[in-house]
Short mmCIF file of C-alpha atoms and ligand atoms in Angstrom, two decimals:
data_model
loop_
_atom_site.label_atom_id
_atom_site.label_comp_id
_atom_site.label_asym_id
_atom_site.label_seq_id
_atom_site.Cartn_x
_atom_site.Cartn_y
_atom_site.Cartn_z
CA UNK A 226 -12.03 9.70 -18.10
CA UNK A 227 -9.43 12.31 -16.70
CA UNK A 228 -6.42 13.03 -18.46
CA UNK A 229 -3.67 14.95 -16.11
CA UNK A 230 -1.60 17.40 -18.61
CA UNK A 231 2.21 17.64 -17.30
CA UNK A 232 4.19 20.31 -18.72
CA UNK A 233 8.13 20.56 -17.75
CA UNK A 234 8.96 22.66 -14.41
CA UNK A 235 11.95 24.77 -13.55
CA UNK A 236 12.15 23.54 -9.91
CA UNK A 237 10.18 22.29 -6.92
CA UNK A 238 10.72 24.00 -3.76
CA UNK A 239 7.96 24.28 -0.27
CA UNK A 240 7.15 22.50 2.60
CA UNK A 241 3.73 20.22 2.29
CA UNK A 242 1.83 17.48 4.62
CA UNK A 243 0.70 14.54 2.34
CA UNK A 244 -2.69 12.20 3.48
CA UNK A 245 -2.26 9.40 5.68
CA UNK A 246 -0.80 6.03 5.22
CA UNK A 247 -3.18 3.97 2.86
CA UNK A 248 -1.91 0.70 4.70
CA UNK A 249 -2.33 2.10 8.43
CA UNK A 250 -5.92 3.65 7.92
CA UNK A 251 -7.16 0.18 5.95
CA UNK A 252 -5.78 -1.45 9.55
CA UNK A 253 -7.05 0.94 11.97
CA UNK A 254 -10.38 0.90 10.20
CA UNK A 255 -10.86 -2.91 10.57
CA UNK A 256 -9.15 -2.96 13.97
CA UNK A 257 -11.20 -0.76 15.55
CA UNK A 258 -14.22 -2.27 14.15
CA UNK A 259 -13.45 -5.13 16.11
CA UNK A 260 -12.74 -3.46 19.39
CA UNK A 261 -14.50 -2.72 22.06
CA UNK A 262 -15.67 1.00 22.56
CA UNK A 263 -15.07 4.12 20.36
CA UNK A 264 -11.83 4.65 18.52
CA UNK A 265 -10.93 8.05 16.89
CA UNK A 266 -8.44 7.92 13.57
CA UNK A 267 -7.42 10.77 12.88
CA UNK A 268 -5.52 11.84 9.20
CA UNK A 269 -7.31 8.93 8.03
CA UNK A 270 -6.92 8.09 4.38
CA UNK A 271 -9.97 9.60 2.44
CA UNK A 272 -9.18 7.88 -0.64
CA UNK A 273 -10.98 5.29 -2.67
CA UNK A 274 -9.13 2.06 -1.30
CA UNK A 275 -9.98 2.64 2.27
CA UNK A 276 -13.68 4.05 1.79
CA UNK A 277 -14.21 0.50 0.51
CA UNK A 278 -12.75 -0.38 3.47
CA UNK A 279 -15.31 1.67 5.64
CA UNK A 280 -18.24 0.67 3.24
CA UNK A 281 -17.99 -3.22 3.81
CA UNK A 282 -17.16 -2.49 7.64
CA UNK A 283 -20.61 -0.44 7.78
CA UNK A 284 -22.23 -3.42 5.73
CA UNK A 285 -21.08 -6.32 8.38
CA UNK A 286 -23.16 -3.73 10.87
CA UNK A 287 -20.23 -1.67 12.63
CA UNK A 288 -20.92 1.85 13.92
CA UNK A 289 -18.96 4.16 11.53
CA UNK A 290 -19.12 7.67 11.75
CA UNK A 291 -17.48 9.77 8.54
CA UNK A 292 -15.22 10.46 7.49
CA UNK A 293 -15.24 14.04 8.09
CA UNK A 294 -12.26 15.88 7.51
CA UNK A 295 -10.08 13.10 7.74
CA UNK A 296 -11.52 11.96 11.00
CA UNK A 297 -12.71 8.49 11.02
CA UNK A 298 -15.25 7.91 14.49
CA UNK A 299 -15.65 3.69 15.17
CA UNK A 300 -17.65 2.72 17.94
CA UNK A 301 -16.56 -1.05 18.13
CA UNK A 302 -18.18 -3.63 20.12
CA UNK A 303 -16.07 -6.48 20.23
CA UNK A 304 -16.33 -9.56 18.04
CA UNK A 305 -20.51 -9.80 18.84
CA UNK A 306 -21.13 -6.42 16.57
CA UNK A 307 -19.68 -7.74 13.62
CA UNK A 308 -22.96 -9.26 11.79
CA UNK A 309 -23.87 -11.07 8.75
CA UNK A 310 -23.49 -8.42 5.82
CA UNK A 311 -27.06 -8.41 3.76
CA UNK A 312 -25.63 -7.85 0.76
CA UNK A 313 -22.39 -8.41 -1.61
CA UNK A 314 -18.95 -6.83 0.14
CA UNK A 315 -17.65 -4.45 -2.79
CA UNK A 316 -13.82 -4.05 -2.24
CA UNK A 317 -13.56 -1.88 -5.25
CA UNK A 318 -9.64 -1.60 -6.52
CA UNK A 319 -8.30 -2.04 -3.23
CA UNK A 320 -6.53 -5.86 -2.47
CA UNK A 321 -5.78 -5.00 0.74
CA UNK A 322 -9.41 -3.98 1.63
CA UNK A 323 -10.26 -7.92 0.14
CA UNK A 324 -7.21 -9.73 1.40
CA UNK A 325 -8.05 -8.47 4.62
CA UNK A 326 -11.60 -8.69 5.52
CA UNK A 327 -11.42 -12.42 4.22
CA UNK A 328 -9.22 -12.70 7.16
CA UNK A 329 -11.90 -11.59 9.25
CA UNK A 330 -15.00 -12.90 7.79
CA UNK A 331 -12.96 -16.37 7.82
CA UNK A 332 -13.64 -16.78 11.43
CA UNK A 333 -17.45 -14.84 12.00
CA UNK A 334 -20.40 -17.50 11.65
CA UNK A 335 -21.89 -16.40 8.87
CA UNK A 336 -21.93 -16.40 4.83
CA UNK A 337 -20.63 -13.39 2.66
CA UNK A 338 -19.30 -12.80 -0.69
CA UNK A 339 -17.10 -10.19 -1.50
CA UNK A 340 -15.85 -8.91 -4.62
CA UNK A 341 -14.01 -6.02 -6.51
CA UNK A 342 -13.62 -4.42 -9.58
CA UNK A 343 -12.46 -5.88 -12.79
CA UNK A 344 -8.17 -5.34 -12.03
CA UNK A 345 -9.22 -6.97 -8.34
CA UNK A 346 -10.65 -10.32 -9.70
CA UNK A 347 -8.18 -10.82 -11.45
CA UNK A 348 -5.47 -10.99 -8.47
CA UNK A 349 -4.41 -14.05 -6.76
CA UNK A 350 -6.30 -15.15 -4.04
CA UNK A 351 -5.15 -18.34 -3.15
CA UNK A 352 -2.56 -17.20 -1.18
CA UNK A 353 -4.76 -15.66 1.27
CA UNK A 354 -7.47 -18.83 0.92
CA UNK A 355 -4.81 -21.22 1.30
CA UNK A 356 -3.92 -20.53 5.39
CA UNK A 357 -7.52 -19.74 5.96
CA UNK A 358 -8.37 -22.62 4.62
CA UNK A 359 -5.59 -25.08 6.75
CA UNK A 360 -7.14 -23.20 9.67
CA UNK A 361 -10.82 -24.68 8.70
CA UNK A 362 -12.17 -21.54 6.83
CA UNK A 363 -14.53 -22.64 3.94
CA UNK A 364 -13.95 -20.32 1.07
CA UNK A 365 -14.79 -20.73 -2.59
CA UNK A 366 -14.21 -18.47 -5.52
CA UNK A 367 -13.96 -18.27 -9.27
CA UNK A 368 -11.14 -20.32 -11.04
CA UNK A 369 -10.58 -22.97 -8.70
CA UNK A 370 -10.96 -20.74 -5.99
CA UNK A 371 -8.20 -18.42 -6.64
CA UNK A 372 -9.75 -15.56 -8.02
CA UNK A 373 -12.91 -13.50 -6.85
CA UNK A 374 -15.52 -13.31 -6.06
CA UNK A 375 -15.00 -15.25 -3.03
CA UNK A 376 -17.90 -16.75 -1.00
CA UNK A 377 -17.05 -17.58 2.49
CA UNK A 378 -18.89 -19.80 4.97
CA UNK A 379 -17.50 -18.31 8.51
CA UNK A 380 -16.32 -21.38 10.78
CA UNK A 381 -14.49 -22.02 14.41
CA UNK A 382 -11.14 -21.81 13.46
CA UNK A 383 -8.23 -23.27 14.72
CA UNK A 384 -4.55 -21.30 14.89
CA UNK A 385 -1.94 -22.58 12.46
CA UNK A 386 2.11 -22.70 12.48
CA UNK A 387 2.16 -21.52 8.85
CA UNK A 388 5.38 -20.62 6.70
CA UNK A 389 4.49 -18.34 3.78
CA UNK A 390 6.42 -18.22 0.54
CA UNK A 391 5.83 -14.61 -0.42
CA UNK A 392 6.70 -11.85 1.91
CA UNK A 393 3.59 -10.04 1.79
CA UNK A 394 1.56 -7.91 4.42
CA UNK A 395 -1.82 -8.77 3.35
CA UNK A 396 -1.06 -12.61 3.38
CA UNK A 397 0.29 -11.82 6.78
CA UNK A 398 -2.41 -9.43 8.56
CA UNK A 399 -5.03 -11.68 6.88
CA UNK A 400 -3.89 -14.63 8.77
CA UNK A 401 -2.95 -12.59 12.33
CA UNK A 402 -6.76 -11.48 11.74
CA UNK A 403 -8.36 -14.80 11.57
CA UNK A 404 -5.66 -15.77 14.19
CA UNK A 405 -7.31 -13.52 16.68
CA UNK A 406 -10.74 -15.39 16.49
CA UNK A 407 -9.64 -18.79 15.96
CA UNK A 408 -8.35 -21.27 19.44
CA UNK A 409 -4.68 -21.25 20.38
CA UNK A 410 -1.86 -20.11 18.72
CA UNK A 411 -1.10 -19.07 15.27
CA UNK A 412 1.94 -18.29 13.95
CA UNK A 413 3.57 -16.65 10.53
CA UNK A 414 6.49 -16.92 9.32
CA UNK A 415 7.75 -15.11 6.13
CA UNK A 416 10.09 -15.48 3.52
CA UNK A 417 11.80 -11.84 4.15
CA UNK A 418 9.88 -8.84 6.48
CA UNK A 419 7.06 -6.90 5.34
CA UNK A 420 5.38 -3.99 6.63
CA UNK A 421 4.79 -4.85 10.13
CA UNK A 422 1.69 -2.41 10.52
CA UNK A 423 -0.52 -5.00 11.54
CA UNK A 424 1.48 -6.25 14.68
CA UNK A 425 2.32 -3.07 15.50
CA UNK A 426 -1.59 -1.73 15.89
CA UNK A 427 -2.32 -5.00 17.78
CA UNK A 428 -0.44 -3.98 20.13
CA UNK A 429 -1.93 -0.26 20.60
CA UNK A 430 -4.98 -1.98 20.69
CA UNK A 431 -3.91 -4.80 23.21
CA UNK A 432 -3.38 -7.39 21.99
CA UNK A 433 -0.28 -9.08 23.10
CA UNK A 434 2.21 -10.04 19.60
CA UNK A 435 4.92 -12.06 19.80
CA UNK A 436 7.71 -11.52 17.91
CA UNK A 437 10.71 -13.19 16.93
CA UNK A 438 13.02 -12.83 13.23
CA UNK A 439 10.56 -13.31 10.75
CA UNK A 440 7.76 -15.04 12.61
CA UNK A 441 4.82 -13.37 14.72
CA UNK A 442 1.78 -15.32 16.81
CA UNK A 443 -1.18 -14.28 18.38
CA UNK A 444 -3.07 -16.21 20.83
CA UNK A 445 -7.18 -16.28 20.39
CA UNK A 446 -9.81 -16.35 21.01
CA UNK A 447 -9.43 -12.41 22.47
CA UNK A 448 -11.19 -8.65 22.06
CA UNK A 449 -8.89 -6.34 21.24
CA UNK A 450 -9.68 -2.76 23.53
CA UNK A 451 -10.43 0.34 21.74
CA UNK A 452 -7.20 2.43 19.82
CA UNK A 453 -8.64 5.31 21.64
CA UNK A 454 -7.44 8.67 19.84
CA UNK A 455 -5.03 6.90 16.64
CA UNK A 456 -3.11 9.24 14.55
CA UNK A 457 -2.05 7.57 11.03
CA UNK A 458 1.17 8.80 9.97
CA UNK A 459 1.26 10.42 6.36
CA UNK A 460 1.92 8.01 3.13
CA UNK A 461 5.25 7.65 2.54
CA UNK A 462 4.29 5.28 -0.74
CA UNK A 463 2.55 9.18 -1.73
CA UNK A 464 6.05 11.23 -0.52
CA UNK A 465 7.47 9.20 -2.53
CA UNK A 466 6.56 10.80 -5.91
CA UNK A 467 7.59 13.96 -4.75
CA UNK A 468 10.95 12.66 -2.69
CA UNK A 469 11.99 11.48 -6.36
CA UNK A 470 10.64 14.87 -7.92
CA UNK A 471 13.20 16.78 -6.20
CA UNK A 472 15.95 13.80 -6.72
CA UNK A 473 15.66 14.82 -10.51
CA UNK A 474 14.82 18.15 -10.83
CA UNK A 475 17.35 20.22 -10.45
CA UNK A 476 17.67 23.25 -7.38
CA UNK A 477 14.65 21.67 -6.25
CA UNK A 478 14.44 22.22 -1.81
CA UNK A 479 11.34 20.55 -0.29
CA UNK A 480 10.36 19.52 2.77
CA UNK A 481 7.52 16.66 3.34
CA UNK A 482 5.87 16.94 6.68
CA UNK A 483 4.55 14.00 9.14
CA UNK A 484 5.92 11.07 6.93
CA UNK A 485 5.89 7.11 8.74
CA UNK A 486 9.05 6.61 8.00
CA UNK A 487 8.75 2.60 9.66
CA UNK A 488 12.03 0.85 8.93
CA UNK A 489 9.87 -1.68 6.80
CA UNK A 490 8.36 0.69 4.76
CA UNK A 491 11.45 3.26 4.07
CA UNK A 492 13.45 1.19 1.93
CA UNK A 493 12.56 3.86 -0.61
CA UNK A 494 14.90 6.21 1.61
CA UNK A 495 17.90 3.91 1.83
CA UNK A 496 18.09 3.20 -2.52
CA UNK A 497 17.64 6.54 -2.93
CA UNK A 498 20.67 7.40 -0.29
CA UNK A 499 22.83 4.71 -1.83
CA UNK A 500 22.16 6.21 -5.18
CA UNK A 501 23.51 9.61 -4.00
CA UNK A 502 20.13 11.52 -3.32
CA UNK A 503 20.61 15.01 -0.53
CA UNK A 504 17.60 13.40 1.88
CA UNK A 505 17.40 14.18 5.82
CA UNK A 506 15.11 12.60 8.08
CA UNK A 507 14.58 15.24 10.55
CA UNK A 508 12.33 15.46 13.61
CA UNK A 509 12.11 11.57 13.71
CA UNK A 510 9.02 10.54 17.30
CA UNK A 511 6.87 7.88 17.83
CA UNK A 512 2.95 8.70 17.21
CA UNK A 513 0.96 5.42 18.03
CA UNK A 514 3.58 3.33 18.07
CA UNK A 515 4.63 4.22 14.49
CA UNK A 516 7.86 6.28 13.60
CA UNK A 517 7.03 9.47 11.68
CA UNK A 518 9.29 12.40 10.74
CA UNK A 519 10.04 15.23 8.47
CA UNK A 520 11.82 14.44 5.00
CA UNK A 521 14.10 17.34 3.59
CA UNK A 522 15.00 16.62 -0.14
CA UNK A 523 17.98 18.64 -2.36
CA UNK A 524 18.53 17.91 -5.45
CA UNK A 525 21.55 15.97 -5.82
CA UNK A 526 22.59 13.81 -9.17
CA UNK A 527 21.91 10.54 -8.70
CA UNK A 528 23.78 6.92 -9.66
CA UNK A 529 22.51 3.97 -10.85
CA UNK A 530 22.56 1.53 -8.92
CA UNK A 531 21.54 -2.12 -8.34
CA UNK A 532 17.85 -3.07 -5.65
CA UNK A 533 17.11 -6.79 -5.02
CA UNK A 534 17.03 -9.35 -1.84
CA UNK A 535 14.97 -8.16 1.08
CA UNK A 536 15.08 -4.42 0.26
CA UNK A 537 12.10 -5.02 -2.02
CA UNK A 538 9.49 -5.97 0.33
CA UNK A 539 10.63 -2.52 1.93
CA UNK A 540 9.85 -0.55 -1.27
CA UNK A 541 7.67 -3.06 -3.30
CA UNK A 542 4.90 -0.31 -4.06
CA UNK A 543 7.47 2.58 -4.82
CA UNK A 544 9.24 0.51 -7.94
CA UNK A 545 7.44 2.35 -10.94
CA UNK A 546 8.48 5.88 -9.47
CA UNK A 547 11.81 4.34 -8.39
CA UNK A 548 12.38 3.57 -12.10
CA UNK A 549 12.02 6.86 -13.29
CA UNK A 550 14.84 8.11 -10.24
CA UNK A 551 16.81 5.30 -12.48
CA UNK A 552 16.01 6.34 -15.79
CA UNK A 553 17.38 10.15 -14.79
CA UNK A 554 20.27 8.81 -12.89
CA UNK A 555 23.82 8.39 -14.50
CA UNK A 556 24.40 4.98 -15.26
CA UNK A 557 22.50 1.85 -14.86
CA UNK A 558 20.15 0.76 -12.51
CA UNK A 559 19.35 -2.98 -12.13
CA UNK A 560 16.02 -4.44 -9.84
CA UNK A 561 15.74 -8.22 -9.43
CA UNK A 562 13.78 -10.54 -7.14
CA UNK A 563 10.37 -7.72 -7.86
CA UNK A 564 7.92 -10.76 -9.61
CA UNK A 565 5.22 -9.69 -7.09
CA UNK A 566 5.17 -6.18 -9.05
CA UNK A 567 3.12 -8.73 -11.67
CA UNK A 568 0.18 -9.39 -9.29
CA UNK A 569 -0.47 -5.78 -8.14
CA UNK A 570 -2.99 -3.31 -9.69
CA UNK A 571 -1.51 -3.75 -13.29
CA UNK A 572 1.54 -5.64 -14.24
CA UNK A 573 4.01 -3.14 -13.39
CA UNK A 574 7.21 -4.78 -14.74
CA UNK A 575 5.04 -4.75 -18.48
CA UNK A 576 3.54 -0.96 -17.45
CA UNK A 577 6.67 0.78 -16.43
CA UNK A 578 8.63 -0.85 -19.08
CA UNK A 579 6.21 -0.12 -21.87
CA UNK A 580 5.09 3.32 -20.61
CA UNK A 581 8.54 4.66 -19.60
CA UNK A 582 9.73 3.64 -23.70
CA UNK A 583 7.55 6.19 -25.13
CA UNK A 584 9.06 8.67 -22.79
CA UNK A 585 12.59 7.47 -24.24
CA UNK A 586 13.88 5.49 -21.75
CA UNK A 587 15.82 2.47 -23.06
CA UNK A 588 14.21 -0.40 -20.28
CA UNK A 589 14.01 -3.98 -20.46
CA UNK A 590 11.90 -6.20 -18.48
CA UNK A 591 13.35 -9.48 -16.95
CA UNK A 592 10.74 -11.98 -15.67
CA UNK A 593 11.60 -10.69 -12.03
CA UNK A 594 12.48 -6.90 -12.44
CA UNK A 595 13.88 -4.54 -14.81
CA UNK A 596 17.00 -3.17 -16.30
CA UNK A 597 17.12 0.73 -16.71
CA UNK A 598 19.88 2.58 -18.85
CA UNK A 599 20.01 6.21 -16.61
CA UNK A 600 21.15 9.56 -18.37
CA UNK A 601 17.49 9.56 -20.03
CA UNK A 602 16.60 12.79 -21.51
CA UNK A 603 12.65 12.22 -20.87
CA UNK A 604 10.56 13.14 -23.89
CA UNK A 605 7.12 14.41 -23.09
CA UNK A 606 4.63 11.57 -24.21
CA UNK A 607 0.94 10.34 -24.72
CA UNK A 608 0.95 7.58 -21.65
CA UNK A 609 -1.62 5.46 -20.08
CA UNK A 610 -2.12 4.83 -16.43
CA UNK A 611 -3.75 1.35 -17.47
CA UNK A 612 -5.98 2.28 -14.40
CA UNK A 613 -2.92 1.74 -11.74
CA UNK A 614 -2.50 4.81 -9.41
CA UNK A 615 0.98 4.15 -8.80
CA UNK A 616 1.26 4.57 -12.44
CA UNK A 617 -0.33 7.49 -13.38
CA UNK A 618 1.54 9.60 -10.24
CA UNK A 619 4.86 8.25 -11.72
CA UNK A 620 4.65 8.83 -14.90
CA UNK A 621 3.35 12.53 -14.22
CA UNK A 622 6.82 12.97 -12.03
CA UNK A 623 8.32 11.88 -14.98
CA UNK A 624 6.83 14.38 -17.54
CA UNK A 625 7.80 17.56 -14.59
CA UNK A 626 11.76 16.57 -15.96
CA UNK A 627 10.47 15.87 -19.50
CA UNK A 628 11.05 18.08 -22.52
CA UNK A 629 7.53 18.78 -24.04
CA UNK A 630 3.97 18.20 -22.45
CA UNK A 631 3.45 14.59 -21.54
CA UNK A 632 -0.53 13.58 -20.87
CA UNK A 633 -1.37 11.19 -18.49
CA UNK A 634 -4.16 9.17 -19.79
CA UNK A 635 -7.49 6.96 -17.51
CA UNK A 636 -5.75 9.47 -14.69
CA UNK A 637 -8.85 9.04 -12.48
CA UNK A 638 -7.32 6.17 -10.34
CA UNK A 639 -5.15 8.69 -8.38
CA UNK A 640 -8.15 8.97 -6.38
CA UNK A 641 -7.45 5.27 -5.15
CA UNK A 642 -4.48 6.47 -3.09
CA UNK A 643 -3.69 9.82 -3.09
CA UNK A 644 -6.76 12.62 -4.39
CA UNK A 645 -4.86 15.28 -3.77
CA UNK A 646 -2.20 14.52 -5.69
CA UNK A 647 -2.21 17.31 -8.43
CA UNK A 648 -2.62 20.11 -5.29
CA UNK A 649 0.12 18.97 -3.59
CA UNK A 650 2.33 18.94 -7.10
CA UNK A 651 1.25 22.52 -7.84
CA UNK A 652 1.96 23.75 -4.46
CA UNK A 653 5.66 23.05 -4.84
CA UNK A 654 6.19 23.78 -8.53
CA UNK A 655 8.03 26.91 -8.94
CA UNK A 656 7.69 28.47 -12.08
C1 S3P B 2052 -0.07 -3.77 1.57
C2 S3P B 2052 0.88 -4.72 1.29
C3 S3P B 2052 1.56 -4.82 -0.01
C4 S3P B 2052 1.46 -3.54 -0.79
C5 S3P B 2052 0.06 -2.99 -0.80
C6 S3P B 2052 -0.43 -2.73 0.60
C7 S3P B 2052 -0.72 -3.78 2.89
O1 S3P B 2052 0.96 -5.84 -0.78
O2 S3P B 2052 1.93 -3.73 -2.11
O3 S3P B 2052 0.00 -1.80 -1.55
O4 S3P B 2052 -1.37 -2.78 3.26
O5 S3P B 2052 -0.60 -4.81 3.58
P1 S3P B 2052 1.35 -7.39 -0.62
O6 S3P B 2052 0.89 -7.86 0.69
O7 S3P B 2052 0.64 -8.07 -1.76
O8 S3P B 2052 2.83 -7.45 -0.78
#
């Protein structure tokens, strides 16, 4: 297993394009499977979590060519080439990739069974199951059908009003999937907005969404037309680890290229602004009906500060390297209303808490977030990834400030999100 060695840098300075957005590609794989005609993605993710994507897309008999160099070439045709997968659907680490094609297979009349890898079956299900199931989806799974591997029995379905508890994406897109297959309308409405990706690419691909506060609908039974060329923004959950690099090292100047900077996703951008950080959002278009721009970082001290309410949904995946911008800030930073950080990959409350101690931060965890003491004078460490991406990019950013070498431990699962991650670090460390 991989260990990434971090030694301390004097400063970070360059301009750099990071891979695409992990969330778009997963949606503009599955969306132009079930299109009709060819779609083209281009900057598609090449990264662990979506190839699982592509492989159980190929498996339920859809045309994929590549990727090759980043290029992703789907010849969809319609709902009638999506087939009966021979085999079991491997989603690998990636609950979006499972969360997802349940969604899909939900409403195609046929069995499958899809599972994942050991951190995937052990993450709630039910809350996916539970709308599939009020819309007549059969699905079973392990521990009273919460857990995977799930086996589902494709049926007719029938659209739903349905008012979710948790504001997550997945929950959502899975249920707007199943909604385009199943008769009449179905709605969802969440407790607070989360990335709106998925209504967003319905729309490119014509589907007509409508929208209102915190509820969506879709009308089915319908084909969606082919996304013809798609560009996927770059990963602004990936900018993010070098965004906060520059916020605490000092002198550092970068510039991060072809960033989504979606208002649902750049709550990362608006902490770190609050907090005192030098960023400008420069260049700002539309590409496929996504906002992207360029994102200028100076190094600027920041102040702690205090994240909760309906932010989080907006930065829910950039908490662990948000917590080491807190741990270097002056003052104290406090995030509440985060539970969901429990569910993910790893724990993340337990992992940043425990991991960011042996780098000297004083942390607590609370049952819903995390209390951070700033002015930390990072100590170089022996830390653990504990197989979470997120995690092992994090705690690398926070061994570039540290004093000493700090090792990175089970480092492999970068790969999940972001392979290029140590090539894109080196290109802007300044020695
Ligand atoms: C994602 C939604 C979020 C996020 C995950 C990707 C998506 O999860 O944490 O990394 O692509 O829809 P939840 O839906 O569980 O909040």
């Amino acid at each position: 297993m991989n260990t990434l060695t971090i030694k301390p840098v004097k400063t970070l300075s360059g301009c750099v394009s990071i891979p695409g957005d992990k969330s778009i590609s997963h949606r503009a794989a599955i969306l132009s499977s079930l299109a009709q005609g060819t779609t083209k993605i281009y900057n598609f993710l090449t990264a662990a979590d979506c190839l699982s994507t592509v492989e159980c897309l190929k498996k339920m008999g859809v045309s994929i060519e590549g990727p090759v160099n980043n290029t992703l070439v789907v010849h969809g045709q319609g709902p009638a080439g999506i087939k009966e997968p021979l085999d079991v659907l491997n989603a690998g680490n990636s609950g979006t990739s499972m969360r997802l094609l349940t969604g899909v297979l939900a409403s195609f009349p046929f069995y499958s069974v899809i599972t994942g890898d050991r951190s995937l079956r052990e993450r709630p299900m039910e809350r996916v199951l539970y709308p599939l199931q009020k819309m007549g989806a059969e699905i079973a799974g392990r521990k009273g059908s919460t857990r995977a591997p799930l086996a589902i029995t494709g049926k007719k379905l029938s659209g739903i009003q349905y008012v979710s508890t948790v504001a997550s994406a997945q929950v959502k897109t899975a249920v707007l999937l199943a909604g385009l297959q199943a008769y009449g309308k179905t709605t969802f409405t969440e407790p607070a907005l989360s990335r709106d990706h998925t209504e967003k690419m319905l729309e490119h691909f014509g589907i007509p969404v409508t929208k209102s506060g915190l509820t969506v609908s879709v009308r089915g039974p319908c084909t969606l037309k082919a996304g013809g060329d798609f560009t996927v923004p770059g990963d602004i959950s990936s900018a993010a680890f070098f965004i906060i690099a520059a916020c605490i090292i000092p002198a550092s100047d970068i510039t991060i290229c072809g960033v989504g900077v979606n208002p649902t996703r750049a709550g990362i951008i608006d902490v770190l602004t609050k907090m005192g950080a030098n960023i400008s959002i420069q260049n700002e278009r539309i590409e496929c009906g996504e906002s992207v721009a360029d994102i200028r970082v100076l190094y600027a001290p920041l102040q702690g500060t205090s994240i909760g309410g309906d932010i989080i949904p907006r930065l829910i995946d950039e908490i662990p390297i948000l917590s080491v911008a807190a741990a270097a800030a002056q003052g104290e930073t406090v995030i509440t209303g985060a539970e969901e950080l429990k569910y993910k990959e790893t724990d993340r409350l337990k992992a940043v808490a425990e991991e960011l101690r042996k780098m000297g931060v004083n942390i607590k965890e609370l049952p819903d977030g995390l209390v951070i003491e700033g002015n930390t004078k990072f100590n170089g460490a022996c830390c653990h990834s504990r197989g979470d991406h997120r995690m092992a990019m994090a705690l690398s950013i926070a061994g570039l400030a540290a004093a000493g070498e700090t090792t990175v431990n089970d480092a492999d699962c970068v790969d999940i999100s972001f392979p290029q991650f140590g090539d894109v670090l080196n290109s802007l460390v300044v020695e």
